[in-house]
CSV table of C-alpha atoms in Angstrom, one decimal:
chain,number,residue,atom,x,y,z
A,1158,UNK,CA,23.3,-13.2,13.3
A,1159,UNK,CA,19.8,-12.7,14.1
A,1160,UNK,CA,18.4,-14.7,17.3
A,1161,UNK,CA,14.3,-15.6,17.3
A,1162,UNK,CA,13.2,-15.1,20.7
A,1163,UNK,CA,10.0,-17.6,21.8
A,1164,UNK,CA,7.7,-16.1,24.3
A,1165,UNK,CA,4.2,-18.4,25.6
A,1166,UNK,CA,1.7,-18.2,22.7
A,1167,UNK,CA,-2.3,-18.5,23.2
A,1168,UNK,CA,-5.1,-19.0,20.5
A,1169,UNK,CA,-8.5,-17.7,20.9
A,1170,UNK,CA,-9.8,-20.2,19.3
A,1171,UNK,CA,-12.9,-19.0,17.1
A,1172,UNK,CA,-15.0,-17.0,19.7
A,1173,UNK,CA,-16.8,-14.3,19.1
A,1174,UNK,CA,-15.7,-10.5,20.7
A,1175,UNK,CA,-17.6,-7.6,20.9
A,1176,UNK,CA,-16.7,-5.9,17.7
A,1177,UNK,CA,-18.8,-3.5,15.8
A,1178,UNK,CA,-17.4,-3.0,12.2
A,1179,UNK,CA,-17.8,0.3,10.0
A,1180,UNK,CA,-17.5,0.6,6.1
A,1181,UNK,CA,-18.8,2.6,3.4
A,1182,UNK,CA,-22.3,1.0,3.8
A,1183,UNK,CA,-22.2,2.9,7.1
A,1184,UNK,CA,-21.1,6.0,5.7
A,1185,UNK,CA,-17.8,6.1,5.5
A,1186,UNK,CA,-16.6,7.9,2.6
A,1187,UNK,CA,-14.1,4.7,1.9
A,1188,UNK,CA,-13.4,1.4,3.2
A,1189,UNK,CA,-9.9,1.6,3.3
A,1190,UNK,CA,-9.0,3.4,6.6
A,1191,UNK,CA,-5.4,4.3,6.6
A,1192,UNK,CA,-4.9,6.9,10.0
A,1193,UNK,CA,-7.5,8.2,13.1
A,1194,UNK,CA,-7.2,10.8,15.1
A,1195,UNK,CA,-9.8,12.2,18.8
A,1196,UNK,CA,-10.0,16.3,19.2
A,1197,UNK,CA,-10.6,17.6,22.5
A,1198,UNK,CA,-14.4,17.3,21.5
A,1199,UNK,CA,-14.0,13.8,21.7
A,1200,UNK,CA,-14.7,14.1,17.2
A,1201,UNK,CA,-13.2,10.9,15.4
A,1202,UNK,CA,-11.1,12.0,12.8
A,1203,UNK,CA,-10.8,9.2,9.9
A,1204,UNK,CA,-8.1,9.2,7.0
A,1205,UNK,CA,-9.1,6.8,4.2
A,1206,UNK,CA,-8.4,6.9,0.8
A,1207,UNK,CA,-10.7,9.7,-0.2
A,1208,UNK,CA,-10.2,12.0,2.2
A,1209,UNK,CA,-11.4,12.9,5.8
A,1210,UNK,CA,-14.1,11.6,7.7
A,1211,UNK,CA,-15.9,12.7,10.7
A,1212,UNK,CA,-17.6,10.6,13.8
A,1213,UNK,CA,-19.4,11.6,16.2
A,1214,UNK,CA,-20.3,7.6,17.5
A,1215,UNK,CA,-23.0,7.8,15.4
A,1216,UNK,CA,-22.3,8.6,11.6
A,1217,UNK,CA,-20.1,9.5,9.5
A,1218,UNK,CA,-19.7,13.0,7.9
A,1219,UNK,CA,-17.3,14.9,5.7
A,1220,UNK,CA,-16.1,18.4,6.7
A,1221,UNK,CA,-16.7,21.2,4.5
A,1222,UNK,CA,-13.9,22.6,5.9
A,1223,UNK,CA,-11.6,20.2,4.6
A,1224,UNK,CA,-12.6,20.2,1.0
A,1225,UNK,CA,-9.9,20.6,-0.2
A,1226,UNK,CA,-7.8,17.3,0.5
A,1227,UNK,CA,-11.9,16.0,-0.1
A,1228,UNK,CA,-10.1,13.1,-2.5
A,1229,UNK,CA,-6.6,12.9,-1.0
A,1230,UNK,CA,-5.2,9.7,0.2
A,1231,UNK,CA,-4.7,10.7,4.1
A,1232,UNK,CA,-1.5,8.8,6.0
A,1233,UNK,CA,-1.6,10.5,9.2
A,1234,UNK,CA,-3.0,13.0,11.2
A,1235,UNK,CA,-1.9,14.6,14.4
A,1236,UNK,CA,-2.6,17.6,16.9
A,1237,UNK,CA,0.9,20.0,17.7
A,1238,UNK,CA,0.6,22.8,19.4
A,1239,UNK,CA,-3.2,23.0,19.0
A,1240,UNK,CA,-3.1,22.2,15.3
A,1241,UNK,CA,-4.0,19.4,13.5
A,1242,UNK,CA,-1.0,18.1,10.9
A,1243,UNK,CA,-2.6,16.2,8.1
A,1244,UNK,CA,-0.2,14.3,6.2
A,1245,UNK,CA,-1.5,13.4,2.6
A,1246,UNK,CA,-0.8,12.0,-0.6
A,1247,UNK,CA,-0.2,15.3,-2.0
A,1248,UNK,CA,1.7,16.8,1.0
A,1249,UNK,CA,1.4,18.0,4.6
A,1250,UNK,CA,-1.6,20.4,5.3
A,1251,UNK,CA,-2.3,22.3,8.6
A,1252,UNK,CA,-5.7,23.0,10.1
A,1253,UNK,CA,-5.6,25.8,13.0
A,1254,UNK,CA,-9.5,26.0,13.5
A,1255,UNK,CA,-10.4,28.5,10.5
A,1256,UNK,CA,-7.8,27.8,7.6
A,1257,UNK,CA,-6.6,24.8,6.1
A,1258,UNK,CA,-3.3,25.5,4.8
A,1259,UNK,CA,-0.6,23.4,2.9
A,1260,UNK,CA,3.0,23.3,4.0
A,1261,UNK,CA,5.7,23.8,1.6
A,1262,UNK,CA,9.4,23.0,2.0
A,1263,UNK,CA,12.6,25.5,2.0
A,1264,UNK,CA,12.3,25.8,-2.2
A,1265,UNK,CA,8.6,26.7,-2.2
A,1266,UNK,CA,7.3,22.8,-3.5
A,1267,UNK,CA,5.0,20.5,-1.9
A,1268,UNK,CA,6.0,17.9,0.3
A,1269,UNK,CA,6.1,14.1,-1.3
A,1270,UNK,CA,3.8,12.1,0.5
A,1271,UNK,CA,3.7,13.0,4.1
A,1272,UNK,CA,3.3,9.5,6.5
A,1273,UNK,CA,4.1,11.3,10.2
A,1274,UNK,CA,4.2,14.7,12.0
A,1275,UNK,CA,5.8,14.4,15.2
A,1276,UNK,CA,6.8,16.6,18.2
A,1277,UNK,CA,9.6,15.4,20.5
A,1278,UNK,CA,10.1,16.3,24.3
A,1279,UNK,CA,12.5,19.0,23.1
A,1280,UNK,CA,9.7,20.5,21.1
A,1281,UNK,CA,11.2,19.8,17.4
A,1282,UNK,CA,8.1,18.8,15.0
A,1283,UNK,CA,9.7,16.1,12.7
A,1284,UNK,CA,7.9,15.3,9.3
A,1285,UNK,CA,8.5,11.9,7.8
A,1286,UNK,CA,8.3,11.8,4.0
A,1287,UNK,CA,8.4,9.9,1.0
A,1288,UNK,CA,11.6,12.1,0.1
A,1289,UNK,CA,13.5,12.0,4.1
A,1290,UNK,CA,13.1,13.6,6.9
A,1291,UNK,CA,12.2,17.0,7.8
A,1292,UNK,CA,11.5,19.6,10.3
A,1293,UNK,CA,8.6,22.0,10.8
A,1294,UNK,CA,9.7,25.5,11.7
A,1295,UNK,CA,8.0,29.0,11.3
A,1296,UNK,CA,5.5,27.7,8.6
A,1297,UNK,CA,8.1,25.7,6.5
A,1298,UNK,CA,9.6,22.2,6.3
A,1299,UNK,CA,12.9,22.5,6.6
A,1300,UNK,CA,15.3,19.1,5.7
A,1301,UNK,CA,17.0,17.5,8.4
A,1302,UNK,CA,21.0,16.7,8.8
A,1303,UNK,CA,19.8,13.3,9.7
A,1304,UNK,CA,19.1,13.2,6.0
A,1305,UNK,CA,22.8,12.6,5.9
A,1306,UNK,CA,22.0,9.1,7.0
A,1307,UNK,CA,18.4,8.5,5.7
A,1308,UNK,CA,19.4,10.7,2.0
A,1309,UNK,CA,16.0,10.9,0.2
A,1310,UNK,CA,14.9,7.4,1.5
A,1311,UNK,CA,10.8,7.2,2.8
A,1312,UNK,CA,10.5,7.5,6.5
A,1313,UNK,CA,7.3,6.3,7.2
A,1314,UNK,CA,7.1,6.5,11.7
A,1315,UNK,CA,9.1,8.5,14.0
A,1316,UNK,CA,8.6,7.1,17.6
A,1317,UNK,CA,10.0,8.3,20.9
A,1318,UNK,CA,11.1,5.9,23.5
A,1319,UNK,CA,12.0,8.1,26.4
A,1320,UNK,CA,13.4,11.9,26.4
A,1321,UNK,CA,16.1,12.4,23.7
A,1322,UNK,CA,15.7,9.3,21.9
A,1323,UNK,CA,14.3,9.3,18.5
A,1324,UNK,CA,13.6,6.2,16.3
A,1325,UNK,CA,12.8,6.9,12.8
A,1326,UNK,CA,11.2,4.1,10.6
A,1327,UNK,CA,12.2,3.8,6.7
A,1328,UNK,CA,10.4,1.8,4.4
A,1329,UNK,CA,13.4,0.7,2.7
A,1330,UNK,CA,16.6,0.4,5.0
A,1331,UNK,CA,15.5,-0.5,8.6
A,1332,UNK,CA,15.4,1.7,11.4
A,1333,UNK,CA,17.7,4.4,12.9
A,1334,UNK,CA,18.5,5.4,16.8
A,1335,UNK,CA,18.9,9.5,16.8
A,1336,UNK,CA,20.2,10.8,20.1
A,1337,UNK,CA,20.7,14.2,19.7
A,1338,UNK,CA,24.2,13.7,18.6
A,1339,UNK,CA,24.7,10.5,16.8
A,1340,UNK,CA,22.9,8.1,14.5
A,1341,UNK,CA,22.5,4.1,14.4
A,1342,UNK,CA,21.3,2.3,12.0
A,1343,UNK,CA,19.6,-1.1,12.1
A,1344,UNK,CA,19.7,-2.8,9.1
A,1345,UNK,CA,20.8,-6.3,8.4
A,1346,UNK,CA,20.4,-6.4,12.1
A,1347,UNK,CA,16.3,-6.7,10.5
A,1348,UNK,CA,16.2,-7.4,6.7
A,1349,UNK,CA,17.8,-5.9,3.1
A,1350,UNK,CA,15.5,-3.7,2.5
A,1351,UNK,CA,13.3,-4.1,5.5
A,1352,UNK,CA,10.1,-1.3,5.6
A,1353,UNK,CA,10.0,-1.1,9.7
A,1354,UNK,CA,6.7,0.5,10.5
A,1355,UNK,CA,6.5,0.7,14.5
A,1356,UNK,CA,8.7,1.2,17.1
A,1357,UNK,CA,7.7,1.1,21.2
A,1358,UNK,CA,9.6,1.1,24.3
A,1359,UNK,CA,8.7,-2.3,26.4
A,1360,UNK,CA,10.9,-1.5,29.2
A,1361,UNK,CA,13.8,0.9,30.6
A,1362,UNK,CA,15.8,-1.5,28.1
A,1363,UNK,CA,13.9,-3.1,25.8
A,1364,UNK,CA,12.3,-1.9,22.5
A,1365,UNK,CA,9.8,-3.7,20.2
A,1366,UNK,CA,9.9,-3.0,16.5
A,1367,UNK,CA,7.6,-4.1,13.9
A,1368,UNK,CA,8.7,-5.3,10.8
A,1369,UNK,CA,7.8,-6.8,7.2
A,1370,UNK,CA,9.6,-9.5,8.5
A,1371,UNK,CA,8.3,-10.2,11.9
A,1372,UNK,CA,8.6,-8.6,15.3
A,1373,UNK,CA,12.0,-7.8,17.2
A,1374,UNK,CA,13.1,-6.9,20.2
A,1375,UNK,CA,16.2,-4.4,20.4
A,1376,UNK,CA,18.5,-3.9,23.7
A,1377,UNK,CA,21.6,-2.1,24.2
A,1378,UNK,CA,23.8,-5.6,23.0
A,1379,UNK,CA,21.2,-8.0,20.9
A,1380,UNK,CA,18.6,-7.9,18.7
A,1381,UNK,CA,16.1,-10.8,18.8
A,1382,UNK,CA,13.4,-11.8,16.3
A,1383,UNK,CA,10.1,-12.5,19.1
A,1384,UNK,CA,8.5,-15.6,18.0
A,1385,UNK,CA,4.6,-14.5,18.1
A,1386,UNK,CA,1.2,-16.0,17.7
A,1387,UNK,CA,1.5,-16.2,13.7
A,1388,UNK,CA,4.4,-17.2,12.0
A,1389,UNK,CA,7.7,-15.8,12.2
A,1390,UNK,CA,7.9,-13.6,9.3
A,1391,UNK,CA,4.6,-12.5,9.2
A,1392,UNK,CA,4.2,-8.6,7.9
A,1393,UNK,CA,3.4,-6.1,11.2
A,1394,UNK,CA,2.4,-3.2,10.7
A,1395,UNK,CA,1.4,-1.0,14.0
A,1396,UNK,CA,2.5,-1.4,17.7
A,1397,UNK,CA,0.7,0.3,20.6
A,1398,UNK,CA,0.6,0.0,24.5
A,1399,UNK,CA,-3.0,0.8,25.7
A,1400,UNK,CA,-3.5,2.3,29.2
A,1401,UNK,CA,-3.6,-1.3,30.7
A,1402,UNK,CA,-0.5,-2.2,29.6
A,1403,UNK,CA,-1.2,-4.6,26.9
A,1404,UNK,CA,0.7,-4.2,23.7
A,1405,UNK,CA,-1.3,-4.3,20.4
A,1406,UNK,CA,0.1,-5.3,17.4
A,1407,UNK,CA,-1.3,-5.1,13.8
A,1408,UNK,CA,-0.3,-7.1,10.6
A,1409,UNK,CA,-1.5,-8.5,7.7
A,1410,UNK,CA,-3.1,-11.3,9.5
A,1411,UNK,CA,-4.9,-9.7,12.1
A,1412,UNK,CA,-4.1,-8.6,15.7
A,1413,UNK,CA,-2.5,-9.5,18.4
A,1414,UNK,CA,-2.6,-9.0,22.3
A,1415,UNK,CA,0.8,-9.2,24.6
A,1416,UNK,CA,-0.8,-9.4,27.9
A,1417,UNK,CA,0.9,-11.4,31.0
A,1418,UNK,CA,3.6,-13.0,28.6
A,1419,UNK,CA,1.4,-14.1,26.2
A,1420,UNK,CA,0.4,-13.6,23.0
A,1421,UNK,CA,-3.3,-13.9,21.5
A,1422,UNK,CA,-4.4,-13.4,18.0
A,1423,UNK,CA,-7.9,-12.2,16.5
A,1424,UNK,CA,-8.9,-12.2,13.2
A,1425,UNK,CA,-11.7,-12.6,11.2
A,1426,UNK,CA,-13.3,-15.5,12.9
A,1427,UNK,CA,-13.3,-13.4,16.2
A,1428,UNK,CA,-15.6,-10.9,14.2
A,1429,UNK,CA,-13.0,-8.0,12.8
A,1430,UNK,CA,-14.1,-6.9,9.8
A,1431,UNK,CA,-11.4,-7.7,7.5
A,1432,UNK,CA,-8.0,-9.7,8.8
A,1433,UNK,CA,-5.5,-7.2,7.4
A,1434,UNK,CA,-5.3,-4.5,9.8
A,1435,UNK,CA,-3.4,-1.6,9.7
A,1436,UNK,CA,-3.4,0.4,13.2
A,1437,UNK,CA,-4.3,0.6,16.7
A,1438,UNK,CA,-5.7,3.2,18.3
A,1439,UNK,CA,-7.2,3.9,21.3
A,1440,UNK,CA,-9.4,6.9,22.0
A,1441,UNK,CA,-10.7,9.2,24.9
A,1442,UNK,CA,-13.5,6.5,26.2
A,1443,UNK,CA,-10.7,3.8,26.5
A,1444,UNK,CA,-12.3,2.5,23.1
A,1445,UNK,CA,-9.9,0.4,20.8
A,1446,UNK,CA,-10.2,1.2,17.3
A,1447,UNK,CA,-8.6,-1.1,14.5
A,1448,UNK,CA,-8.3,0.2,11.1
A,1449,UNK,CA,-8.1,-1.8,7.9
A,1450,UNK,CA,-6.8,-0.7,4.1
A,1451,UNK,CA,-9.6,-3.0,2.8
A,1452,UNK,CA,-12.7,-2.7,4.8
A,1453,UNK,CA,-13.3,0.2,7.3
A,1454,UNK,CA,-13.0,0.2,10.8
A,1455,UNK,CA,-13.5,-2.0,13.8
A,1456,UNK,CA,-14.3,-1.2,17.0
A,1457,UNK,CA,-13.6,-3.3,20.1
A,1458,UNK,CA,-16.7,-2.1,22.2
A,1459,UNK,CA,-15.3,-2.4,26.0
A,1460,UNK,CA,-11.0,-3.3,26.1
A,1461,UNK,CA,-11.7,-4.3,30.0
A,1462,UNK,CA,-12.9,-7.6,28.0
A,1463,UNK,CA,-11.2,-10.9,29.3
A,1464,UNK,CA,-9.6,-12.1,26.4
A,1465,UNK,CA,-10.1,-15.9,27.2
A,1466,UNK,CA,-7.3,-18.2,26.1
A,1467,UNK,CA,-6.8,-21.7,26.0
A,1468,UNK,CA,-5.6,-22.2,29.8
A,1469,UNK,CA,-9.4,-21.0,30.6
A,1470,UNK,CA,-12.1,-23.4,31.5
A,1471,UNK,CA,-14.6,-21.7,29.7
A,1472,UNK,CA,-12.6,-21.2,25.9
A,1473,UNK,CA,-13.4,-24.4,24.4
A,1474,UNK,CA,-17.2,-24.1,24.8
A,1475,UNK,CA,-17.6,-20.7,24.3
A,1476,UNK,CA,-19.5,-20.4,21.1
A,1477,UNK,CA,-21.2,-16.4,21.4
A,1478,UNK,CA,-20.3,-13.0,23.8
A,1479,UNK,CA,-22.5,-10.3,23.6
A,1480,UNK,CA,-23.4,-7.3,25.4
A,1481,UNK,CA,-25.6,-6.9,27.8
A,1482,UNK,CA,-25.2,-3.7,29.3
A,1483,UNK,CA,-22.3,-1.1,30.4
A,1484,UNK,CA,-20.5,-3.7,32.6
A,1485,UNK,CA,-22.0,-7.0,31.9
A,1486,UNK,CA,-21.5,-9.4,28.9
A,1487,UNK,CA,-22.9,-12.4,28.1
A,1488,UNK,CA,-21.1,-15.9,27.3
A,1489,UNK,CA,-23.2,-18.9,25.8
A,1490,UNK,CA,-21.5,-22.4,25.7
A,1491,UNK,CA,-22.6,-25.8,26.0
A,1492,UNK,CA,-23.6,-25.4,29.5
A,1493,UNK,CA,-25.8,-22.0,28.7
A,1494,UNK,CA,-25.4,-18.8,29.2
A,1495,UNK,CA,-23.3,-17.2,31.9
A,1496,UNK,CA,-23.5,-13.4,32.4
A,1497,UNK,CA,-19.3,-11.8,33.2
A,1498,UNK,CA,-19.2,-8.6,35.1
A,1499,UNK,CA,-16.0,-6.7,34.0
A,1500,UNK,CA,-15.7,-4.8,37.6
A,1501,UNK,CA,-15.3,-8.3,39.1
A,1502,UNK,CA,-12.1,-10.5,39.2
A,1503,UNK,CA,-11.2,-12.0,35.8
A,1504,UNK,CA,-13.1,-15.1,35.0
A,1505,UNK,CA,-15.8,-14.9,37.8
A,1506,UNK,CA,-19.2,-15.8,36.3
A,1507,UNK,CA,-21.6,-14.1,38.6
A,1508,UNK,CA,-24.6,-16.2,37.4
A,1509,UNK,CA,-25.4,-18.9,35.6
A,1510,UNK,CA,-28.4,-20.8,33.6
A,1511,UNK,CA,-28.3,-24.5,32.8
């Protein structure tokens, strides 16, 4: 039996955030952004649907380097061990700084469609495929005896909650605990046939998956479905914890912000480009990036941002927020305009105009 779990749910109403959205009328090479990646030289790497785009904050180019996955649909991409693992529609492909180099497996053949490269704490470099799982090792990928469990089934994440602990996503049968020794699965525990995309740890005991089927929360003796902002069943997509502690959550209506219990939803009305968004990332500058498979990117120009709820005096007149300079934004309601300093305690208006 599955349990729904209700936690204190906040609208945000139809104000305006400080987003600034990127498509191909901005130069990106597509608008549907499917995976994004920051080098040490703070580069934005962006997988759409024709290839690889780079951004420097102000446009949008595409490597020469990287001509040859030019028109390749591009799932992930990742830095291990100082190279960057591109996962594509045509197979993994490694760049180490002068050669671009595609990955085969133990027969000499492609990979199918590569969604994740990921290194655990013990240093293994898992590759989730369309075809199982498999591991990287001395230039080849090599399949895994989890396969035993997952057989040629798509694994589309692989997270890991603490040291040891692996959680690999399927799109297909649910999600599986991997421990080093032994394998759980999670399956009617979610739904027949459940594609489970994200998996994070909330707490020492508690873990947050997201589903086609809603959000869930996993311990060592229940699983709960977590009643959110949106209807229960809604289709999530990614899950991320920022370095603030709020947890971001993506889905195909908009996202959502866990912060102090609560959850808050933005969409299109809040000004992201496009309402289905597919990850959350957040980059060197503290930046939050969301990426949709039907309209570009959006960014979310300073995350320090109160996001006002409606317990706040100020929500229900708030009609514009812009911004006025590194720490300062302004708020126009009915009253004026109010100028909010984001160095100052939450909700203090430092000045105000009538």
């Amino acid at each position: 039996m599955t349990f729904v779990l209700v936690l204190s749910i906040q609208n945000s109403f139809a104000q305006k955030y400080p987003f600034r959205n990127y498509s191909a009328t901005d130069g990106l090479n597509a608008n549907q952004a499917l995976s994004i990646f920051q080098n040490d030289d703070r580069m934005l790497w962006v997988g759409t649907m024709e290839g690889i785009n780079l951004f420097d904050g102000i446009r949008f180019t595409s490597p020469k380097f990287l001509n040859e996955i030019r028109k390749k649909v591009i799932y992930d991409i990742s830095k291990i061990n100082n190279e960057i693992f591109i996962g594509t529609s045509t197979g993994l492909y490694i760049w180490n700084d002068h050669q671009l180099t595609s990955i085969k497996d133990n027969q000499g053949d492609p990979l199918h469609y590569v969604y994740k490269s990921f290194k655990d704490s013990d240093g293994t470099i898992w590759i989730g495929t369309e075809k199982g799982l498999k591991v990287y090792k001395n230039g080849v990928a090599e399949s895994s005896k989890i396969n035993i469990f997952l057989g040629s089934e798509s694994v589309y994440n692989i997270c890991e909650t603490k040291p040891g602990e692996l959680w690999f996503c399927s799109k297909t049968i649910g999600l599986f605990k991997y421990n080093g020794q032994e394998t759980k699965q999670y399956l009617n525990l979610f739904h027949p046939f459940s594609f489970v995309a994200g998996v994070l740890s909330k707490n020492d005991s508690t873990i947050w998956a997201t589903s086609r089927y809603g959000l869930y929360e996993i311990t060592s003796n229940s699983v709960k479905r977590i009643k959110t902002a949106l209807p229960i069943d809604i289709s999530f997509y990614d899950i991320k914890q920022t370095s603030n502690g709020d947890i971001w959550l993506s889905s195909i209506d908009g996202i959502q912000v866990y912060r102090e219990n609560k959850f808050t939803f933005l969409t299109e009305e809040n000004g992201l480009n496009h309402k289905t968004i597919l990850k959350v990332f957040e980059d060197k500058e503290k930046t939050l990036w969301f990426l949709s498979p039907n309209k570009g990117l959006s960014q979310l120009i300073n995350e320090k941002m109160v996001l006002w709820t409606s317990n706040d005096k100020t929500n229900k007149t708030v009609s514009k927020i812009s911004q006025k300079n590194e720490d300062e934004f302004i708020i126009v309601n009915a009253n004026g305009a109010s100028i909010y300093n984001i160095n100052h305690t939450p909700n203090l208006i430092t000045s105000q105009t009538q």
